[in-house]
CSV table of C-alpha atoms and ligand atoms in Angstrom, one decimal:
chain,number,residue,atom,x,y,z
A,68,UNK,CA,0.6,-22.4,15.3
A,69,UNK,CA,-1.5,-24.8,13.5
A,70,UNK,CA,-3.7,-23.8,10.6
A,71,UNK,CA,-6.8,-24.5,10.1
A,72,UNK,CA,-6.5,-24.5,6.8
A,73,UNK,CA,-5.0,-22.6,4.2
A,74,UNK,CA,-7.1,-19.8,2.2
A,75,UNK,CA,-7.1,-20.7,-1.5
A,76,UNK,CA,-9.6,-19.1,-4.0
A,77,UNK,CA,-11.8,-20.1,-6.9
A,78,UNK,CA,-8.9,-19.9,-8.9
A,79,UNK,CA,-6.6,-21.5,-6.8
A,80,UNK,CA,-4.5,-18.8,-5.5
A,81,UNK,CA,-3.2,-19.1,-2.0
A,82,UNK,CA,-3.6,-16.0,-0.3
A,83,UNK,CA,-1.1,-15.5,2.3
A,84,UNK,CA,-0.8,-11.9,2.0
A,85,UNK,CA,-3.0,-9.5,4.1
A,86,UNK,CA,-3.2,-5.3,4.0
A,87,UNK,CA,-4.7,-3.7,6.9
A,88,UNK,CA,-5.8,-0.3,6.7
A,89,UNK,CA,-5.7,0.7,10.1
A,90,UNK,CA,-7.3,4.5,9.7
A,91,UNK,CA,-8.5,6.6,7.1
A,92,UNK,CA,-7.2,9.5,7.9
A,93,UNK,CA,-4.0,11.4,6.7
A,94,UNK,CA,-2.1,14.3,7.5
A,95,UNK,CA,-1.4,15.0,3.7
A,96,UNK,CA,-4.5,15.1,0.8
A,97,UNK,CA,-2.1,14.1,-2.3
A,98,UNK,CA,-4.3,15.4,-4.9
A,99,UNK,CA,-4.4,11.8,-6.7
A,100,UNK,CA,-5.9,10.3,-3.9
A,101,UNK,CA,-8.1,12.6,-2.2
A,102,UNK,CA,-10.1,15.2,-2.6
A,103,UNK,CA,-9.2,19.1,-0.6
A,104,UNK,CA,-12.4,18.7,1.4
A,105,UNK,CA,-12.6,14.7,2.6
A,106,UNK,CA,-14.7,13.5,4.9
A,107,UNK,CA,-13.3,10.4,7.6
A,108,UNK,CA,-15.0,8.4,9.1
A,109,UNK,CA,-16.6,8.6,13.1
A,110,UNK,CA,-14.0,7.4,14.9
A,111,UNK,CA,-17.2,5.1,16.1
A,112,UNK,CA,-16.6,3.3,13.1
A,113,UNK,CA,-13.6,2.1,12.8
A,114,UNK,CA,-12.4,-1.7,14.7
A,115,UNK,CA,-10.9,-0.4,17.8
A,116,UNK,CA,-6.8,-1.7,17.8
A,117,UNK,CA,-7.6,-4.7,19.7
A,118,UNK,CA,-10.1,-6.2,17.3
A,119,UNK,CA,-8.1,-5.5,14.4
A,120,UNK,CA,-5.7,-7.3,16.5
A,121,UNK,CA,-8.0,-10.2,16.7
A,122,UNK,CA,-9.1,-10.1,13.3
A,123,UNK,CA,-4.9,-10.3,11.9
A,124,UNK,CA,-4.8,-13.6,14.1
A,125,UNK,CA,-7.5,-15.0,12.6
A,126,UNK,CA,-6.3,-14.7,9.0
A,127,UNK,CA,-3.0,-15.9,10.7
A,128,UNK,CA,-4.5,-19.0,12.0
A,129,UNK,CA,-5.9,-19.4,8.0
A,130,UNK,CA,-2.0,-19.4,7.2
A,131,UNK,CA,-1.5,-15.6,6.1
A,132,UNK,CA,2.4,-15.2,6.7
A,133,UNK,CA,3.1,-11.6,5.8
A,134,UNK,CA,1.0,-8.3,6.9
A,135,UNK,CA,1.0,-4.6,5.5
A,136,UNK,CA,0.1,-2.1,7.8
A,137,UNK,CA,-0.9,1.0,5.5
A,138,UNK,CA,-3.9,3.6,5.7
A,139,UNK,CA,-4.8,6.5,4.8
A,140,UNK,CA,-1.5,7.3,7.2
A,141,UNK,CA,-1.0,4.3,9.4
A,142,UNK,CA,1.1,6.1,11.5
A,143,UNK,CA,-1.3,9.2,12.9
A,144,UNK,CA,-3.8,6.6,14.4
A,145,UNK,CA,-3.8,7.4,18.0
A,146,UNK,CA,-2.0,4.3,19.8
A,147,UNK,CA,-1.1,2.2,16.9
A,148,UNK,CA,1.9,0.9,18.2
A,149,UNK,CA,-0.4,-1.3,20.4
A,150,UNK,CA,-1.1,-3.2,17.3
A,151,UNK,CA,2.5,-3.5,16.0
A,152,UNK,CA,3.7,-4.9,19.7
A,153,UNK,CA,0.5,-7.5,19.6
A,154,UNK,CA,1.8,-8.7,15.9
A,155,UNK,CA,5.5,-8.6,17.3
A,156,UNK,CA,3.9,-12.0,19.3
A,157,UNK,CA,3.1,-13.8,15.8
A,158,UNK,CA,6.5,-13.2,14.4
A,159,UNK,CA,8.4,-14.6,17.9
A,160,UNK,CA,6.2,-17.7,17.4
A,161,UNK,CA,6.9,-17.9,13.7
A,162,UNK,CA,3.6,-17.9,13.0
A,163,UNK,CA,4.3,-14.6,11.0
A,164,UNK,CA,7.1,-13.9,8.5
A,165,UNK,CA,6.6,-10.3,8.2
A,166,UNK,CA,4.9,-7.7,9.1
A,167,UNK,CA,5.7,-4.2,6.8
A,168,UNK,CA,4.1,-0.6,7.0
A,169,UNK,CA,3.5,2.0,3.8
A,170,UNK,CA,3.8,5.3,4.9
A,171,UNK,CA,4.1,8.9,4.3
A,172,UNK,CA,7.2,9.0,6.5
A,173,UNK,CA,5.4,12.1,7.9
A,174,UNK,CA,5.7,10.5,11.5
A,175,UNK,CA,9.4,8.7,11.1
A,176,UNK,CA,11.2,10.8,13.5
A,177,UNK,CA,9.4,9.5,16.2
A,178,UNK,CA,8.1,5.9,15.4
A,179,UNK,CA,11.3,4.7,13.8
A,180,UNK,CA,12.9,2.8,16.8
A,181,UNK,CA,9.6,1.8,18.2
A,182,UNK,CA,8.9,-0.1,15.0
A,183,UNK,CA,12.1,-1.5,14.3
A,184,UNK,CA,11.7,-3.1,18.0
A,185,UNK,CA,8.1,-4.5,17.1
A,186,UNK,CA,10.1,-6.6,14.1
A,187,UNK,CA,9.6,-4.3,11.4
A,188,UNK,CA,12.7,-5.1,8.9
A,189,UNK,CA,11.4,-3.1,5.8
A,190,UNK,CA,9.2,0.0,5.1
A,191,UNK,CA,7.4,1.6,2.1
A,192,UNK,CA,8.2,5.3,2.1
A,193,UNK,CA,5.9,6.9,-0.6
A,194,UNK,CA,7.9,10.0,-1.9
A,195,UNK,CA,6.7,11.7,-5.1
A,196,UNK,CA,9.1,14.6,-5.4
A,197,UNK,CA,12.2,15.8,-4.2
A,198,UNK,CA,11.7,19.2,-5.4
A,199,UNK,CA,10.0,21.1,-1.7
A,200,UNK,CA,7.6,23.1,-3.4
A,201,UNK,CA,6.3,20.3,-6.3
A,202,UNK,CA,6.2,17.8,-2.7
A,203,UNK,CA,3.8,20.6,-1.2
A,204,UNK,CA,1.7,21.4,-4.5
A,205,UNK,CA,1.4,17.4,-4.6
A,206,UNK,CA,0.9,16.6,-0.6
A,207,UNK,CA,-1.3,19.6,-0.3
A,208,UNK,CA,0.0,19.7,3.2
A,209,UNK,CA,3.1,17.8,3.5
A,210,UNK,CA,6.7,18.8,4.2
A,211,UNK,CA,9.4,17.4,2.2
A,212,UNK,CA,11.9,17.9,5.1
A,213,UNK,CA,10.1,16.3,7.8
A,214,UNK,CA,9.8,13.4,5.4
A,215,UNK,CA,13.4,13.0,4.7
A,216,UNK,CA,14.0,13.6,8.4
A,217,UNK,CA,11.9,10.4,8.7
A,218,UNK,CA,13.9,8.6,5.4
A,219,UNK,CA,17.0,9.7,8.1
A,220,UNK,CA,15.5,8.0,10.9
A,221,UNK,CA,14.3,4.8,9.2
A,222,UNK,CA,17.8,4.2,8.0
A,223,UNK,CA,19.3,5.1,11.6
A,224,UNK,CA,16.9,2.6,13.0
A,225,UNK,CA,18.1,0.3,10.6
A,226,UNK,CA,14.6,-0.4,8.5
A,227,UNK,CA,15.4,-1.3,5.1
A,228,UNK,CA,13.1,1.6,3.1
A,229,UNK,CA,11.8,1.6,-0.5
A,230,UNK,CA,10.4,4.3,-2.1
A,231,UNK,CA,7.5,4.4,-3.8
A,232,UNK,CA,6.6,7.2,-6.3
A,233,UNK,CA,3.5,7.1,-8.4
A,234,UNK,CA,4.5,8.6,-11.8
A,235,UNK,CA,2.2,11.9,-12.8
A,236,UNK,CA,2.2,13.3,-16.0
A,237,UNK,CA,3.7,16.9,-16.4
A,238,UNK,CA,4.3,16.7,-12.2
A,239,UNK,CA,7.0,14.2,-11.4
A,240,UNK,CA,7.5,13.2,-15.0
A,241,UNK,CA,10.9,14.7,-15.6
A,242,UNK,CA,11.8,14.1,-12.0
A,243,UNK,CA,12.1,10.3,-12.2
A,244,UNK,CA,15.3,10.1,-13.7
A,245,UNK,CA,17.2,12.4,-10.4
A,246,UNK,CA,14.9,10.3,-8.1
A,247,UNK,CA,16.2,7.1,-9.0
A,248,UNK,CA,19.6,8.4,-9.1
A,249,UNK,CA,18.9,9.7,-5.6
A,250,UNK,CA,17.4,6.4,-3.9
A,251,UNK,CA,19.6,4.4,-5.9
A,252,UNK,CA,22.7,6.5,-4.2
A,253,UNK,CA,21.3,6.4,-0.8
A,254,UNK,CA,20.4,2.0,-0.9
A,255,UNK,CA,17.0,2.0,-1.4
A,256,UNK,CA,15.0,0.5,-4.1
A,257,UNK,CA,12.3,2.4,-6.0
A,258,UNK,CA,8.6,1.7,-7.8
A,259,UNK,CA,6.9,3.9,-9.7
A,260,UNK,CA,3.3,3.7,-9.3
A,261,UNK,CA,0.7,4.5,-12.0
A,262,UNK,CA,-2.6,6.6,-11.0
A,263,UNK,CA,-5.1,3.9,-10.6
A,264,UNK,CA,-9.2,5.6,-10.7
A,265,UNK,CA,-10.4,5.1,-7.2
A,266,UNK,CA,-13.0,7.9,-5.7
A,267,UNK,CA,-13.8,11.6,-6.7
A,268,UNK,CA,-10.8,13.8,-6.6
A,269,UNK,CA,-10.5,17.4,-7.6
A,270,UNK,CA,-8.6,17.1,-10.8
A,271,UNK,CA,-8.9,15.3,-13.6
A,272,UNK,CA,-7.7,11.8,-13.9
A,273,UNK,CA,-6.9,11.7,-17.4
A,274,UNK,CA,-4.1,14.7,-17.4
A,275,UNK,CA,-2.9,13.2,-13.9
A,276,UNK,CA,-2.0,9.6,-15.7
A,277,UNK,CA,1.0,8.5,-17.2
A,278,UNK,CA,1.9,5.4,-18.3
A,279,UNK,CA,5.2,3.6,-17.2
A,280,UNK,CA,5.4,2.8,-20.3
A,281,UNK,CA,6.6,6.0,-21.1
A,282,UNK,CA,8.5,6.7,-17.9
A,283,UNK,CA,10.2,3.3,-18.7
A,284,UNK,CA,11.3,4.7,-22.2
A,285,UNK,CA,12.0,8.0,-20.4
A,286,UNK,CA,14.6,6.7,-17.8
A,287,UNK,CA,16.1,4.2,-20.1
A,288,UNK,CA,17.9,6.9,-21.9
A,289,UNK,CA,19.4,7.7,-19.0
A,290,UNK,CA,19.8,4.2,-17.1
A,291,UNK,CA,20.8,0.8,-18.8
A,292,UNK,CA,17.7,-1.2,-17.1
A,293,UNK,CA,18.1,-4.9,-16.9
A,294,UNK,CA,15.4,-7.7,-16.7
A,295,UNK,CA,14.9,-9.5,-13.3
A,296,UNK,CA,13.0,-12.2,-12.3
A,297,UNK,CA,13.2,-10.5,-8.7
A,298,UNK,CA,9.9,-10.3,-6.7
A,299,UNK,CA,8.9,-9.5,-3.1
A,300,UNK,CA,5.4,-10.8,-3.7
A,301,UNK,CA,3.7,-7.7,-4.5
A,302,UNK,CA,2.8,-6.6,-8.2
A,303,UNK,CA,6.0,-4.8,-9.2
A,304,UNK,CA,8.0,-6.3,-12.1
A,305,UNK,CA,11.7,-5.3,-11.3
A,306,UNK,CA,15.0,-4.4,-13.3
A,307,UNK,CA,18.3,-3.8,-12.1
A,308,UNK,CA,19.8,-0.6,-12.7
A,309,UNK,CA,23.4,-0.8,-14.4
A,310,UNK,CA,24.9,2.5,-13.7
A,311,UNK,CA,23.5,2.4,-9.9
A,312,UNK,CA,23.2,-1.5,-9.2
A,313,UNK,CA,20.1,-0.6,-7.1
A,314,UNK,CA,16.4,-2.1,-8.1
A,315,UNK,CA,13.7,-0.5,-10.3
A,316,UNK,CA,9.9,-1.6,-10.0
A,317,UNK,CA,7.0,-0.9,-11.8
A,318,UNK,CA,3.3,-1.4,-10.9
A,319,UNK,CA,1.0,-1.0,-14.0
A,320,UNK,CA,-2.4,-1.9,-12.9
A,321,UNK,CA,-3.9,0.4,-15.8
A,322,UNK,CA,-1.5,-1.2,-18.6
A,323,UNK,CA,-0.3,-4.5,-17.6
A,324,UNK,CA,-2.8,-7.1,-15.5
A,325,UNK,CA,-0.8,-8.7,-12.4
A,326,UNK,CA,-3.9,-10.1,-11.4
A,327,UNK,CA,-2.8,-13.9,-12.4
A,328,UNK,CA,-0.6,-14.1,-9.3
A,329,UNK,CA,-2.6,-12.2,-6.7
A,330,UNK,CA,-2.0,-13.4,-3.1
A,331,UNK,CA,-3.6,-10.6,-0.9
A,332,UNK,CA,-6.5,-9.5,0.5
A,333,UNK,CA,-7.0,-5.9,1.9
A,334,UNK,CA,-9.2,-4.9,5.3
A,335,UNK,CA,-10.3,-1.6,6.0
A,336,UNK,CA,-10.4,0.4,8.9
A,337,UNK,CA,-14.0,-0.8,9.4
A,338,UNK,CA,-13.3,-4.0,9.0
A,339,UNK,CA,-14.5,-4.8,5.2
A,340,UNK,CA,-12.6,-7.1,3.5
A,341,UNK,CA,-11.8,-6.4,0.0
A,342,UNK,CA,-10.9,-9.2,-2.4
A,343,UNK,CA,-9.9,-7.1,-5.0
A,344,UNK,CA,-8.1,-3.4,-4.8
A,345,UNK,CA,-10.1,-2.4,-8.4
A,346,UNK,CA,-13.6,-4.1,-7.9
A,347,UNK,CA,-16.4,-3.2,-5.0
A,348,UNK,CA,-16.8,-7.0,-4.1
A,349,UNK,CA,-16.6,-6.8,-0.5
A,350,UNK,CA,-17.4,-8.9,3.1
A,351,UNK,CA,-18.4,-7.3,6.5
A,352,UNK,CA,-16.0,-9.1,9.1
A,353,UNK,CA,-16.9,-6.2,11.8
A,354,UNK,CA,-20.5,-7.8,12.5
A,355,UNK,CA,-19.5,-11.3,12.7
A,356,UNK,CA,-16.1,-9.7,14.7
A,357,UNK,CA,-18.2,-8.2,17.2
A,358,UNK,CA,-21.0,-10.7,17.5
A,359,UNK,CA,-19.3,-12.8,19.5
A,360,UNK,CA,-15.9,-13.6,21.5
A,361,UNK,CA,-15.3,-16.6,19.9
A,362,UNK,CA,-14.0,-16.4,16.4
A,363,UNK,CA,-16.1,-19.0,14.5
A,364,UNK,CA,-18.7,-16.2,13.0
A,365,UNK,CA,-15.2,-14.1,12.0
A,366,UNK,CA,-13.8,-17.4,10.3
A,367,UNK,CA,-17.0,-18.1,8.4
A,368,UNK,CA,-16.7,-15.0,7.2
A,369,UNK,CA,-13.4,-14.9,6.3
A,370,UNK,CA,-13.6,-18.2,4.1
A,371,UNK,CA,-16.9,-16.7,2.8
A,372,UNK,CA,-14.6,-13.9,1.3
A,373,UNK,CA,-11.8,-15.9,0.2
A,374,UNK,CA,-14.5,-18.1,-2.1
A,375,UNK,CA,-15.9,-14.7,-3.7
A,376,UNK,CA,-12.2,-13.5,-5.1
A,377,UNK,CA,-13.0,-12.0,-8.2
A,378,UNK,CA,-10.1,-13.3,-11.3
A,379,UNK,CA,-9.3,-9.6,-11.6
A,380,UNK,CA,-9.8,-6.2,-12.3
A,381,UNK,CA,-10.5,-4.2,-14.9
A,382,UNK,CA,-9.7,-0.3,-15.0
A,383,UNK,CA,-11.0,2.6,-17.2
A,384,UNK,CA,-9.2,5.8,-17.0
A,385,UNK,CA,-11.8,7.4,-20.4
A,386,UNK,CA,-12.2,10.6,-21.4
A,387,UNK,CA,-15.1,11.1,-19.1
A,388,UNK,CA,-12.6,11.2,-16.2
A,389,UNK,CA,-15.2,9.1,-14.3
A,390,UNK,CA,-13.2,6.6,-12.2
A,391,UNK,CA,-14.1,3.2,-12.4
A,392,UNK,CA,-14.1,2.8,-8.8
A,393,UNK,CA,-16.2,5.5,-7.7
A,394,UNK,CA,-16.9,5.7,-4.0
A,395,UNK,CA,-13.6,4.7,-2.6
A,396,UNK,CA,-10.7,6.1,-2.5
A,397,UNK,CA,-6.9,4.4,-1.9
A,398,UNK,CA,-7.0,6.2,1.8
A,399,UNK,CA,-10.3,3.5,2.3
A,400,UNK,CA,-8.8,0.3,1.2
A,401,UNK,CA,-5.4,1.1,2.0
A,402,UNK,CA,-2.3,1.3,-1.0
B,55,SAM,N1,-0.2,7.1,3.8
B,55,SAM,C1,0.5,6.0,3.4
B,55,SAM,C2,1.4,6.3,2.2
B,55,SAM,O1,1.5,7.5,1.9
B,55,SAM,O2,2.1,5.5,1.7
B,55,SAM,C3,-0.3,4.7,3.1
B,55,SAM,C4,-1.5,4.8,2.3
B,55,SAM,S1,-1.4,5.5,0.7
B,55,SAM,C5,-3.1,5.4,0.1
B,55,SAM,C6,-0.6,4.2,-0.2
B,55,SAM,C7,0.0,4.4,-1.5
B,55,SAM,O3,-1.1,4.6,-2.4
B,55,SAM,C8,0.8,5.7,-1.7
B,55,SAM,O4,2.0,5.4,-2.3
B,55,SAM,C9,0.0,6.6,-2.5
B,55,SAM,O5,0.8,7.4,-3.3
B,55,SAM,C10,-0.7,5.6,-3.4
B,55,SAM,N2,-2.0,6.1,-4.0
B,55,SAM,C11,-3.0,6.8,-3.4
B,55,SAM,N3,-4.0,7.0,-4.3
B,55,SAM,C12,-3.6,6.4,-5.5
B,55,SAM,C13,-4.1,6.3,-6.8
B,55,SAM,N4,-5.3,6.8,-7.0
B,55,SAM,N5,-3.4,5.6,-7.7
B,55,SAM,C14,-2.2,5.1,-7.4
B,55,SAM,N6,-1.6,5.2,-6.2
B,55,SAM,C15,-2.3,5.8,-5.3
């Protein structure tokens, strides 16, 4: 496919890298990204399946190669596999190089194959204990089992699977070191994740945090971790484990700013594109989407976006607890 031309930014990044959030809903309500009592969105509101399929091949045709399916949960909107088949088409024509999912794994057990046949090689599982009752108190509503029974399935289906923890003070804190050793045994590769403040949640962001930093300092008593320059074109800066020969990755957005090499672009379930995870600077491609069949309103949009990349972000977890991204949470803009 030819393209019409690349997407570069202000600052001459080359965004080739697009999230799509496909719902905002979720069967779990971790309690560092929601609040107990959420409100979703009208189901009115959101692109139906075909025009977020429209809307990927449009940032396609601007030369994005790789696509993140995430949510809220990806995998509980109604039909979804309609949208992995269509982007299946993009990576037979090589016009796509890959298209991932994050999940909660929740929904595994029965997506697995289905995804694996669409062309999905490799999988975020985000997993933030293995202790059953710490993975409910966390997950408000999840079940550790039916999660691993997913893990199970992913691997049987043959999807390469990372795990991706995000490290919570007094939580998970002392966890990190038998969930490493766990993934690690099992093949898969690990990132901790540190809170990042986006939208109101019950508790309080402040007692919630903790830094990799420390985690880092934690786990290398136990692990001998070794510098890599290996990337996968997200965030996370990874070492190499001695004792397990499996990967480590962190992504510090609160201590360390990967902002320098940002390639991505997230779109919600509405269809707002998002130049930046950690600022508000947004562009409506749902009007332009819908005003017409031909995509020359959804392209001027698109480019309109790409010029209005901000450099960066700039996070504040204070003592206030007042998150510096206030009306939208990670389920919105998709982790
Ligand atoms: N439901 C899917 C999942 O669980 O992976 C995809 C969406 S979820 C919002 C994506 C990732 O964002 C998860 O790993 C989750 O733990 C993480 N996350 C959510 N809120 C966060 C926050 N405030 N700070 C850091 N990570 C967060």
């Amino acid at each position: 496919m030819q393209h019409a031309s690349n997407l570069i930014d202000p600052f001459g990044r080359r965004v080739d890298y697009l999230r799509v959030s496909v719902t905002d809903r979720c069967d779990f309500r971790c309690v560092y990204c929601m609040s107990s009592d959420m409100t979703f969105l009208p189901h009115g509101d959101l692109l139906t399946l075909e025009e977020l399929d429209r809307l990927c091949g449009a940032f396609i045709r601007r030369g994005v190669r790789r696509i993140r399916i995430s949510g809220g949960e990806p995998l509980v909107r109604r039909g979804i596999m309609a949208l992995f088949r269509s982007l299946k088409t993009y990576l037979d024509d090589g016009s796509l190089d890959e298209v991932t999912l994050t999940t909660n794994g929740s929904q595994l057990t029965r997506y697995a194959d289905e995804l694996a046949a669409c062309g999905v090689r490799r999988i975020n599982v985000s997993l933030d204990s293995l202790d059953a009752d710490k993975f409910k108190a966390i997950t408000r509503t999840g079940s550790l089992d039916k999660v691993l029974a997913g893990i199970d399935a992913a691997v049987r289906a043959g999807l390469k699977v990372k795990i991706n923890a995000v490290a919570l003070r007094d939580v998970n804190e002392f966890e990190l070191g038998d969930m490493l050793a766990w993934a690690h045994g099992r093949g898969f590769d690990m990132t901790l994740i540190e809170t990042m403040p986006l939208g109101e949640i019950d508790g309080d962001r402040l007692t919630q945090y903790l830094p990799l930093t420390e985690a880092r300092a934690q786990l290398a008593r136990r692990f001998t971790l070794d510098e890599t320059n290996y990337r996968t074109g997200g965030p996370a800066r990874y070492v190499t484990v001695r004792e397990t020969g499996g990967r480590l990755g962190f992504i510090t957005p609160m201590t360390h700013n990967f902002c320098e090499s940002c390639n991505r672009v997230r779109v919600t379930c509405t269809g707002t594109v998002y130049m930046c995870l950690g600022q508000e600077d947004k562009v409506d491609l749902r009007a332009p989407l819908r005003a017409s069949e031909g995509d020359d309103l959804l392209d001027a949009a698109i480019l309109k976006a790409i010029a209005h990349k901000p450099r960066g972000h700039d996070f504040v977890i204070d003592r206030t607890g007042i998150p510096s991204v206030k009306g939208r949470h990670m389920n919105t803009t998709g982790g």
